[in-house]
């Protein structure tokens, strides 16, 4: 199709008046390329999203990231379209996400597809929040902020291992519960450990610095963080040692 000067192309997003428009208003702006696709995807219908995904793959890694994120879309049709597109990709990070994605869509399974999509594109902070949300929901404490021992006993080893595989696979072995468990054990951690062991563990993974707790928003949500820094586990307070040990055992 021949482009018309000063007119948006088929998959450009036109901004103006708080809406995505067909033609640019006088004071509007046109977003082209992958930026336009992302903006369009965030606002359009399921049918339009499916059409957009087919175009996104032509934009290389940036377009691929958009398709991965679509695995967590609210529309089942959009999720399946994204899955079908990604099946044709050979990258290890994508294969890792797809390995976890398919079992998660069956009834009775907690859906980890959004977590996989966030991890695959390196959105570490949102992935961390999603991990906590999944654990809290599975433990029956969806409206809480911290798992207690009885909540952890409700978690399945299958779910914890799935979460760990995603973190491990998408961080090249730097993050995940298995990494954290290894650090915990190297410090003498077990179900009978005292709080000094817990403090040394938090120091090692970077949750404490110079005996001070690091605020959540000041954690390092990138690959320059210490090994085991993420995910930031939703455990703490009285009985934290037993909770931590029980959580790690689910992944063994």
PDB file of C-alpha atoms in Angstrom:
ATOM      1  CA  UNK A   1       0.000   0.000   0.000  1.00  0.00           C
ATOM      2  CA  UNK A   2       1.380   3.454  -0.909  1.00  0.00           C
ATOM      3  CA  UNK A   3       1.778   5.777   2.064  1.00  0.00           C
ATOM      4  CA  UNK A   4       0.037   9.128   1.821  1.00  0.00           C
ATOM      5  CA  UNK A   5       2.102  12.013   3.247  1.00  0.00           C
ATOM      6  CA  UNK A   6       0.849  13.304   6.618  1.00  0.00           C
ATOM      7  CA  UNK A   7      -1.652  10.445   6.899  1.00  0.00           C
ATOM      8  CA  UNK A   8      -1.376   7.507   9.348  1.00  0.00           C
ATOM      9  CA  UNK A   9      -0.622   4.059   8.016  1.00  0.00           C
ATOM     10  CA  UNK A  10      -2.850   1.072   8.785  1.00  0.00           C
ATOM     11  CA  UNK A  11      -1.186   0.107  12.065  1.00  0.00           C
ATOM     12  CA  UNK A  12      -0.132   3.534  13.328  1.00  0.00           C
ATOM     13  CA  UNK A  13      -1.830   4.790  16.488  1.00  0.00           C
ATOM     14  CA  UNK A  14      -3.264   8.312  16.270  1.00  0.00           C
ATOM     15  CA  UNK A  15      -3.368  10.245  19.531  1.00  0.00           C
ATOM     16  CA  UNK A  16      -5.761  13.058  20.252  1.00  0.00           C
ATOM     17  CA  UNK A  17      -8.542  13.855  22.687  1.00  0.00           C
ATOM     18  CA  UNK A  18      -7.785  10.793  24.809  1.00  0.00           C
ATOM     19  CA  UNK A  19      -8.801   8.377  22.045  1.00  0.00           C
ATOM     20  CA  UNK A  20      -7.220   6.271  19.319  1.00  0.00           C
ATOM     21  CA  UNK A  21      -8.496   7.861  16.134  1.00  0.00           C
ATOM     22  CA  UNK A  22      -8.617   6.933  12.466  1.00  0.00           C
ATOM     23  CA  UNK A  23      -7.294  10.309  11.309  1.00  0.00           C
ATOM     24  CA  UNK A  24      -5.146  12.798  13.208  1.00  0.00           C
ATOM     25  CA  UNK A  25      -6.829  15.860  14.722  1.00  0.00           C
ATOM     26  CA  UNK A  26      -5.197  19.239  14.261  1.00  0.00           C
ATOM     27  CA  UNK A  27      -3.333  18.934  17.592  1.00  0.00           C
ATOM     28  CA  UNK A  28      -2.908  15.147  17.453  1.00  0.00           C
ATOM     29  CA  UNK A  29       0.120  12.933  16.968  1.00  0.00           C
ATOM     30  CA  UNK A  30       0.809   9.717  15.122  1.00  0.00           C
ATOM     31  CA  UNK A  31       2.752   6.880  16.727  1.00  0.00           C
ATOM     32  CA  UNK A  32       4.313   4.659  14.088  1.00  0.00           C
ATOM     33  CA  UNK A  33       6.186   1.377  14.239  1.00  0.00           C
ATOM     34  CA  UNK A  34       6.224  -0.770  17.351  1.00  0.00           C
ATOM     35  CA  UNK A  35       5.291   2.188  19.560  1.00  0.00           C
ATOM     36  CA  UNK A  36       2.089   2.575  17.575  1.00  0.00           C
ATOM     37  CA  UNK A  37       1.343  -1.146  17.797  1.00  0.00           C
ATOM     38  CA  UNK A  38       1.838  -1.185  21.560  1.00  0.00           C
ATOM     39  CA  UNK A  39      -0.420   1.805  22.039  1.00  0.00           C
ATOM     40  CA  UNK A  40      -3.047   0.302  19.757  1.00  0.00           C
ATOM     41  CA  UNK A  41      -2.833  -3.057  21.545  1.00  0.00           C
ATOM     42  CA  UNK A  42      -3.437  -1.485  24.960  1.00  0.00           C
ATOM     43  CA  UNK A  43      -6.745   0.035  23.832  1.00  0.00           C
ATOM     44  CA  UNK A  44      -8.317  -2.098  21.138  1.00  0.00           C
ATOM     45  CA  UNK A  45     -10.784  -5.000  21.078  1.00  0.00           C
ATOM     46  CA  UNK A  46      -9.832  -8.668  21.201  1.00  0.00           C
ATOM     47  CA  UNK A  47     -10.264  -8.987  17.426  1.00  0.00           C
ATOM     48  CA  UNK A  48      -8.024  -5.984  16.796  1.00  0.00           C
ATOM     49  CA  UNK A  49      -5.436  -7.315  19.249  1.00  0.00           C
ATOM     50  CA  UNK A  50      -5.240 -10.601  17.337  1.00  0.00           C
ATOM     51  CA  UNK A  51      -4.658  -8.685  14.121  1.00  0.00           C
ATOM     52  CA  UNK A  52      -2.044  -6.491  15.814  1.00  0.00           C
ATOM     53  CA  UNK A  53      -0.095  -9.500  17.115  1.00  0.00           C
ATOM     54  CA  UNK A  54       0.348 -10.803  13.593  1.00  0.00           C
ATOM     55  CA  UNK A  55       2.029  -7.535  12.649  1.00  0.00           C
ATOM     56  CA  UNK A  56       4.070  -7.231  15.863  1.00  0.00           C
ATOM     57  CA  UNK A  57       6.247 -10.226  15.057  1.00  0.00           C
ATOM     58  CA  UNK A  58       7.768  -8.322  12.126  1.00  0.00           C
ATOM     59  CA  UNK A  59       9.354  -5.818  14.555  1.00  0.00           C
ATOM     60  CA  UNK A  60      11.990  -8.190  15.935  1.00  0.00           C
ATOM     61  CA  UNK A  61      12.644  -8.455  19.677  1.00  0.00           C
ATOM     62  CA  UNK A  62      10.409  -5.504  20.581  1.00  0.00           C
ATOM     63  CA  UNK A  63       7.488  -7.051  18.730  1.00  0.00           C
ATOM     64  CA  UNK A  64       8.223 -10.436  20.242  1.00  0.00           C
ATOM     65  CA  UNK A  65       8.034  -8.918  23.721  1.00  0.00           C
ATOM     66  CA  UNK A  66       4.552  -7.618  22.932  1.00  0.00           C
ATOM     67  CA  UNK A  67       3.448 -11.105  21.837  1.00  0.00           C
ATOM     68  CA  UNK A  68       4.848 -12.621  25.052  1.00  0.00           C
ATOM     69  CA  UNK A  69       2.969 -10.094  27.154  1.00  0.00           C
ATOM     70  CA  UNK A  70      -0.212 -11.042  25.304  1.00  0.00           C
ATOM     71  CA  UNK A  71      -0.030 -14.489  26.952  1.00  0.00           C
ATOM     72  CA  UNK A  72      -1.446 -12.749  30.001  1.00  0.00           C
ATOM     73  CA  UNK A  73      -4.257 -10.948  28.167  1.00  0.00           C
ATOM     74  CA  UNK A  74      -7.774 -11.178  29.559  1.00  0.00           C
ATOM     75  CA  UNK A  75      -9.100 -12.567  26.271  1.00  0.00           C
ATOM     76  CA  UNK A  76      -8.630 -16.303  25.762  1.00  0.00           C
ATOM     77  CA  UNK A  77      -8.605 -15.784  21.990  1.00  0.00           C
ATOM     78  CA  UNK A  78      -5.753 -13.292  22.265  1.00  0.00           C
ATOM     79  CA  UNK A  79      -3.798 -15.624  24.546  1.00  0.00           C
ATOM     80  CA  UNK A  80      -4.124 -18.526  22.114  1.00  0.00           C
ATOM     81  CA  UNK A  81      -3.088 -16.356  19.175  1.00  0.00           C
ATOM     82  CA  UNK A  82       0.008 -15.255  21.069  1.00  0.00           C
ATOM     83  CA  UNK A  83       0.754 -18.869  21.971  1.00  0.00           C
ATOM     84  CA  UNK A  84       0.447 -19.976  18.347  1.00  0.00           C
ATOM     85  CA  UNK A  85       2.826 -17.245  17.189  1.00  0.00           C
ATOM     86  CA  UNK A  86       5.404 -18.042  19.871  1.00  0.00           C
ATOM     87  CA  UNK A  87       5.354 -21.743  19.059  1.00  0.00           C
ATOM     88  CA  UNK A  88       7.240 -20.905  15.890  1.00  0.00           C
ATOM     89  CA  UNK A  89      10.053 -19.183  17.807  1.00  0.00           C
ATOM     90  CA  UNK A  90      13.148 -21.119  18.898  1.00  0.00           C
ATOM     91  CA  UNK A  91      14.601 -18.774  21.546  1.00  0.00           C
ATOM     92  CA  UNK A  92      15.239 -20.586  24.886  1.00  0.00           C
ATOM     93  CA  UNK A  93      13.487 -17.911  26.961  1.00  0.00           C
ATOM     94  CA  UNK A  94      10.343 -18.298  24.858  1.00  0.00           C
ATOM     95  CA  UNK A  95      10.402 -22.084  25.005  1.00  0.00           C
ATOM     96  CA  UNK A  96      10.727 -21.841  28.800  1.00  0.00           C
ATOM     97  CA  UNK A  97       7.644 -19.636  29.013  1.00  0.00           C
ATOM     98  CA  UNK A  98       5.628 -21.900  26.706  1.00  0.00           C
ATOM     99  CA  UNK A  99       6.604 -24.966  28.725  1.00  0.00           C
ATOM    100  CA  UNK A 100       4.874 -23.457  31.742  1.00  0.00           C
ATOM    101  CA  UNK A 101       2.045 -21.791  29.850  1.00  0.00           C
ATOM    102  CA  UNK A 102       0.098 -24.719  28.432  1.00  0.00           C
ATOM    103  CA  UNK A 103      -0.509 -26.631  31.694  1.00  0.00           C
ATOM    104  CA  UNK A 104      -1.583 -23.410  33.383  1.00  0.00           C
ATOM    105  CA  UNK A 105      -4.675 -22.967  31.219  1.00  0.00           C
ATOM    106  CA  UNK A 106      -6.411 -26.107  32.436  1.00  0.00           C
ATOM    107  CA  UNK A 107      -9.098 -25.927  35.181  1.00  0.00           C
ATOM    108  CA  UNK A 108      -7.745 -26.367  38.703  1.00  0.00           C
ATOM    109  CA  UNK A 109      -4.369 -24.891  37.820  1.00  0.00           C
ATOM    110  CA  UNK A 110      -3.332 -21.414  38.859  1.00  0.00           C
ATOM    111  CA  UNK A 111      -2.474 -19.497  35.716  1.00  0.00           C
ATOM    112  CA  UNK A 112       1.218 -18.525  35.631  1.00  0.00           C
ATOM    113  CA  UNK A 113       1.150 -17.271  32.045  1.00  0.00           C
ATOM    114  CA  UNK A 114       1.237 -13.599  33.026  1.00  0.00           C
ATOM    115  CA  UNK A 115       4.202 -14.287  35.296  1.00  0.00           C
ATOM    116  CA  UNK A 116       5.993 -16.039  32.457  1.00  0.00           C
ATOM    117  CA  UNK A 117       5.344 -13.151  30.093  1.00  0.00           C
ATOM    118  CA  UNK A 118       6.645 -10.575  32.569  1.00  0.00           C
ATOM    119  CA  UNK A 119       9.783 -12.584  33.295  1.00  0.00           C
ATOM    120  CA  UNK A 120      10.496 -13.250  29.636  1.00  0.00           C
ATOM    121  CA  UNK A 121      10.686  -9.529  28.886  1.00  0.00           C
ATOM    122  CA  UNK A 122      12.661  -8.721  32.042  1.00  0.00           C
ATOM    123  CA  UNK A 123       9.903  -6.839  33.851  1.00  0.00           C
ATOM    124  CA  UNK A 124      11.304  -8.020  37.182  1.00  0.00           C
ATOM    125  CA  UNK A 125       9.316  -5.818  39.558  1.00  0.00           C
ATOM    126  CA  UNK A 126       5.918  -6.640  38.085  1.00  0.00           C
ATOM    127  CA  UNK A 127       6.948 -10.303  37.932  1.00  0.00           C
ATOM    128  CA  UNK A 128       7.841 -10.148  41.610  1.00  0.00           C
ATOM    129  CA  UNK A 129       4.448  -8.680  42.475  1.00  0.00           C
ATOM    130  CA  UNK A 130       2.735 -11.327  40.345  1.00  0.00           C
ATOM    131  CA  UNK A 131       4.671 -14.082  42.126  1.00  0.00           C
ATOM    132  CA  UNK A 132       3.539 -12.818  45.520  1.00  0.00           C
ATOM    133  CA  UNK A 133      -0.052 -12.546  44.269  1.00  0.00           C
ATOM    134  CA  UNK A 134       0.012 -16.137  42.963  1.00  0.00           C
ATOM    135  CA  UNK A 135       1.407 -17.515  46.228  1.00  0.00           C
ATOM    136  CA  UNK A 136      -1.011 -15.551  48.387  1.00  0.00           C
ATOM    137  CA  UNK A 137      -3.971 -16.646  46.273  1.00  0.00           C
ATOM    138  CA  UNK A 138      -2.919 -20.295  46.315  1.00  0.00           C
ATOM    139  CA  UNK A 139      -2.392 -20.111  50.085  1.00  0.00           C
ATOM    140  CA  UNK A 140      -5.885 -18.713  50.669  1.00  0.00           C
ATOM    141  CA  UNK A 141      -4.615 -15.298  51.720  1.00  0.00           C
ATOM    142  CA  UNK A 142      -5.474 -13.354  48.575  1.00  0.00           C
ATOM    143  CA  UNK A 143      -6.128 -10.110  50.431  1.00  0.00           C
ATOM    144  CA  UNK A 144      -3.081 -10.447  52.664  1.00  0.00           C
ATOM    145  CA  UNK A 145       0.548  -9.480  52.334  1.00  0.00           C
ATOM    146  CA  UNK A 146       2.337 -12.319  54.126  1.00  0.00           C
ATOM    147  CA  UNK A 147       2.060 -16.113  54.149  1.00  0.00           C
ATOM    148  CA  UNK A 148       1.767 -17.949  57.450  1.00  0.00           C
ATOM    149  CA  UNK A 149       2.702 -21.594  57.988  1.00  0.00           C
ATOM    150  CA  UNK A 150      -0.862 -22.841  57.518  1.00  0.00           C
ATOM    151  CA  UNK A 151      -1.029 -20.928  54.225  1.00  0.00           C
ATOM    152  CA  UNK A 152       2.208 -22.453  52.954  1.00  0.00           C
ATOM    153  CA  UNK A 153       0.868 -25.909  53.782  1.00  0.00           C
ATOM    154  CA  UNK A 154      -1.918 -25.243  51.254  1.00  0.00           C
ATOM    155  CA  UNK A 155       0.571 -24.577  48.448  1.00  0.00           C
ATOM    156  CA  UNK A 156       1.384 -27.379  46.034  1.00  0.00           C
ATOM    157  CA  UNK A 157       4.939 -28.378  45.239  1.00  0.00           C
ATOM    158  CA  UNK A 158       3.946 -28.405  41.586  1.00  0.00           C
ATOM    159  CA  UNK A 159       3.066 -24.701  41.693  1.00  0.00           C
ATOM    160  CA  UNK A 160       6.208 -23.692  43.566  1.00  0.00           C
ATOM    161  CA  UNK A 161       8.409 -25.663  41.162  1.00  0.00           C
ATOM    162  CA  UNK A 162       6.660 -24.039  38.214  1.00  0.00           C
ATOM    163  CA  UNK A 163       7.316 -20.568  39.643  1.00  0.00           C
ATOM    164  CA  UNK A 164      10.931 -21.476  40.327  1.00  0.00           C
ATOM    165  CA  UNK A 165      11.514 -22.807  36.806  1.00  0.00           C
ATOM    166  CA  UNK A 166      10.234 -19.580  35.307  1.00  0.00           C
ATOM    167  CA  UNK A 167      12.446 -17.395  37.494  1.00  0.00           C
ATOM    168  CA  UNK A 168      15.461 -19.634  36.986  1.00  0.00           C
ATOM    169  CA  UNK A 169      15.022 -19.983  33.230  1.00  0.00           C
ATOM    170  CA  UNK A 170      14.410 -16.304  32.528  1.00  0.00           C
ATOM    171  CA  UNK A 171      17.278 -15.053  34.729  1.00  0.00           C
ATOM    172  CA  UNK A 172      19.877 -17.584  33.564  1.00  0.00           C
ATOM    173  CA  UNK A 173      19.971 -19.151  37.012  1.00  0.00           C
ATOM    174  CA  UNK A 174      20.407 -15.946  39.008  1.00  0.00           C
ATOM    175  CA  UNK A 175      16.963 -15.737  40.610  1.00  0.00           C
ATOM    176  CA  UNK A 176      14.447 -18.229  41.937  1.00  0.00           C
ATOM    177  CA  UNK A 177      13.633 -20.300  45.017  1.00  0.00           C
ATOM    178  CA  UNK A 178      16.250 -22.949  44.304  1.00  0.00           C
ATOM    179  CA  UNK A 179      18.988 -20.304  44.333  1.00  0.00           C
ATOM    180  CA  UNK A 180      17.579 -18.899  47.567  1.00  0.00           C
ATOM    181  CA  UNK A 181      17.343 -22.355  49.150  1.00  0.00           C
ATOM    182  CA  UNK A 182      21.002 -23.051  48.320  1.00  0.00           C
ATOM    183  CA  UNK A 183      22.052 -19.792  49.997  1.00  0.00           C
ATOM    184  CA  UNK A 184      19.844 -20.583  52.998  1.00  0.00           C
ATOM    185  CA  UNK A 185      21.412 -24.018  53.446  1.00  0.00           C
ATOM    186  CA  UNK A 186      24.956 -22.675  52.978  1.00  0.00           C
ATOM    187  CA  UNK A 187      24.333 -20.437  56.004  1.00  0.00           C
ATOM    188  CA  UNK A 188      23.143 -23.367  58.110  1.00  0.00           C
ATOM    189  CA  UNK A 189      19.486 -22.678  57.480  1.00  0.00           C
ATOM    190  CA  UNK A 190      16.939 -25.310  58.523  1.00  0.00           C
ATOM    191  CA  UNK A 191      13.666 -25.538  60.400  1.00  0.00           C
ATOM    192  CA  UNK A 192      15.471 -25.058  63.734  1.00  0.00           C
ATOM    193  CA  UNK A 193      17.593 -22.091  62.699  1.00  0.00           C
ATOM    194  CA  UNK A 194      17.428 -18.909  64.762  1.00  0.00           C
ATOM    195  CA  UNK A 195      16.747 -15.369  63.656  1.00  0.00           C
ATOM    196  CA  UNK A 196      20.434 -14.587  63.218  1.00  0.00           C
ATOM    197  CA  UNK A 197      20.472 -17.104  60.342  1.00  0.00           C
ATOM    198  CA  UNK A 198      17.438 -15.390  58.826  1.00  0.00           C
ATOM    199  CA  UNK A 199      19.178 -12.007  59.097  1.00  0.00           C
ATOM    200  CA  UNK A 200      22.359 -13.356  57.472  1.00  0.00           C
ATOM    201  CA  UNK A 201      20.264 -14.826  54.660  1.00  0.00           C
ATOM    202  CA  UNK A 202      18.575 -11.462  54.068  1.00  0.00           C
ATOM    203  CA  UNK A 203      21.982  -9.759  54.106  1.00  0.00           C
ATOM    204  CA  UNK A 204      23.310 -12.217  51.525  1.00  0.00           C
ATOM    205  CA  UNK A 205      20.405 -11.821  49.061  1.00  0.00           C
ATOM    206  CA  UNK A 206      20.323  -8.040  49.516  1.00  0.00           C
ATOM    207  CA  UNK A 207      17.085  -7.610  51.438  1.00  0.00           C
ATOM    208  CA  UNK A 208      19.095  -5.996  54.264  1.00  0.00           C
ATOM    209  CA  UNK A 209      22.056  -3.653  53.891  1.00  0.00           C
ATOM    210  CA  UNK A 210      24.234  -2.664  56.854  1.00  0.00           C
ATOM    211  CA  UNK A 211      21.682  -4.142  59.280  1.00  0.00           C
ATOM    212  CA  UNK A 212      18.845  -2.082  57.785  1.00  0.00           C
ATOM    213  CA  UNK A 213      15.910  -3.494  55.833  1.00  0.00           C
ATOM    214  CA  UNK A 214      15.692  -2.320  52.231  1.00  0.00           C
ATOM    215  CA  UNK A 215      12.341  -0.791  51.318  1.00  0.00           C
ATOM    216  CA  UNK A 216      10.523  -2.760  48.641  1.00  0.00           C
ATOM    217  CA  UNK A 217      10.738  -0.046  45.973  1.00  0.00           C
ATOM    218  CA  UNK A 218      14.493   0.175  46.584  1.00  0.00           C
ATOM    219  CA  UNK A 219      15.166  -3.480  45.814  1.00  0.00           C
ATOM    220  CA  UNK A 220      17.244  -4.114  42.681  1.00  0.00           C
ATOM    221  CA  UNK A 221      14.840  -5.220  39.983  1.00  0.00           C
ATOM    222  CA  UNK A 222      17.531  -6.038  37.456  1.00  0.00           C
ATOM    223  CA  UNK A 223      20.193  -8.639  36.738  1.00  0.00           C
ATOM    224  CA  UNK A 224      22.813  -6.622  38.643  1.00  0.00           C
ATOM    225  CA  UNK A 225      21.134  -7.684  41.883  1.00  0.00           C
ATOM    226  CA  UNK A 226      22.785 -10.305  44.122  1.00  0.00           C
ATOM    227  CA  UNK A 227      21.970 -13.976  43.419  1.00  0.00           C
ATOM    228  CA  UNK A 228      18.668 -14.933  45.028  1.00  0.00           C
ATOM    229  CA  UNK A 229      17.561 -11.311  45.373  1.00  0.00           C
ATOM    230  CA  UNK A 230      14.296 -12.163  43.619  1.00  0.00           C
ATOM    231  CA  UNK A 231      11.571 -13.140  44.080  1.00  0.00           C
ATOM    232  CA  UNK A 232      11.063 -11.215  47.314  1.00  0.00           C
ATOM    233  CA  UNK A 233       9.192 -13.894  49.238  1.00  0.00           C
ATOM    234  CA  UNK A 234       5.939 -12.974  51.015  1.00  0.00           C
ATOM    235  CA  UNK A 235       7.045 -14.359  54.393  1.00  0.00           C
ATOM    236  CA  UNK A 236       8.114 -12.572  57.539  1.00  0.00           C
ATOM    237  CA  UNK A 237       7.358 -11.844  61.164  1.00  0.00           C
ATOM    238  CA  UNK A 238       6.920 -14.467  63.865  1.00  0.00           C
ATOM    239  CA  UNK A 239       7.743 -17.971  62.632  1.00  0.00           C
ATOM    240  CA  UNK A 240       9.487 -16.738  59.501  1.00  0.00           C
ATOM    241  CA  UNK A 241      12.257 -19.368  59.746  1.00  0.00           C
ATOM    242  CA  UNK A 242       9.797 -22.268  59.757  1.00  0.00           C
ATOM    243  CA  UNK A 243       7.803 -20.657  56.931  1.00  0.00           C
ATOM    244  CA  UNK A 244      10.921 -20.177  54.805  1.00  0.00           C
ATOM    245  CA  UNK A 245      12.099 -23.738  55.378  1.00  0.00           C
ATOM    246  CA  UNK A 246       8.639 -25.137  54.543  1.00  0.00           C
ATOM    247  CA  UNK A 247       8.472 -23.091  51.354  1.00  0.00           C
ATOM    248  CA  UNK A 248      11.875 -24.286  50.199  1.00  0.00           C
ATOM    249  CA  UNK A 249      10.967 -27.912  50.910  1.00  0.00           C
ATOM    250  CA  UNK A 250       8.033 -27.623  48.486  1.00  0.00           C
ATOM    251  CA  UNK A 251      10.559 -26.945  45.757  1.00  0.00           C
ATOM    252  CA  UNK A 252      12.881 -29.831  46.623  1.00  0.00           C
TER     253      UNK A 252
END
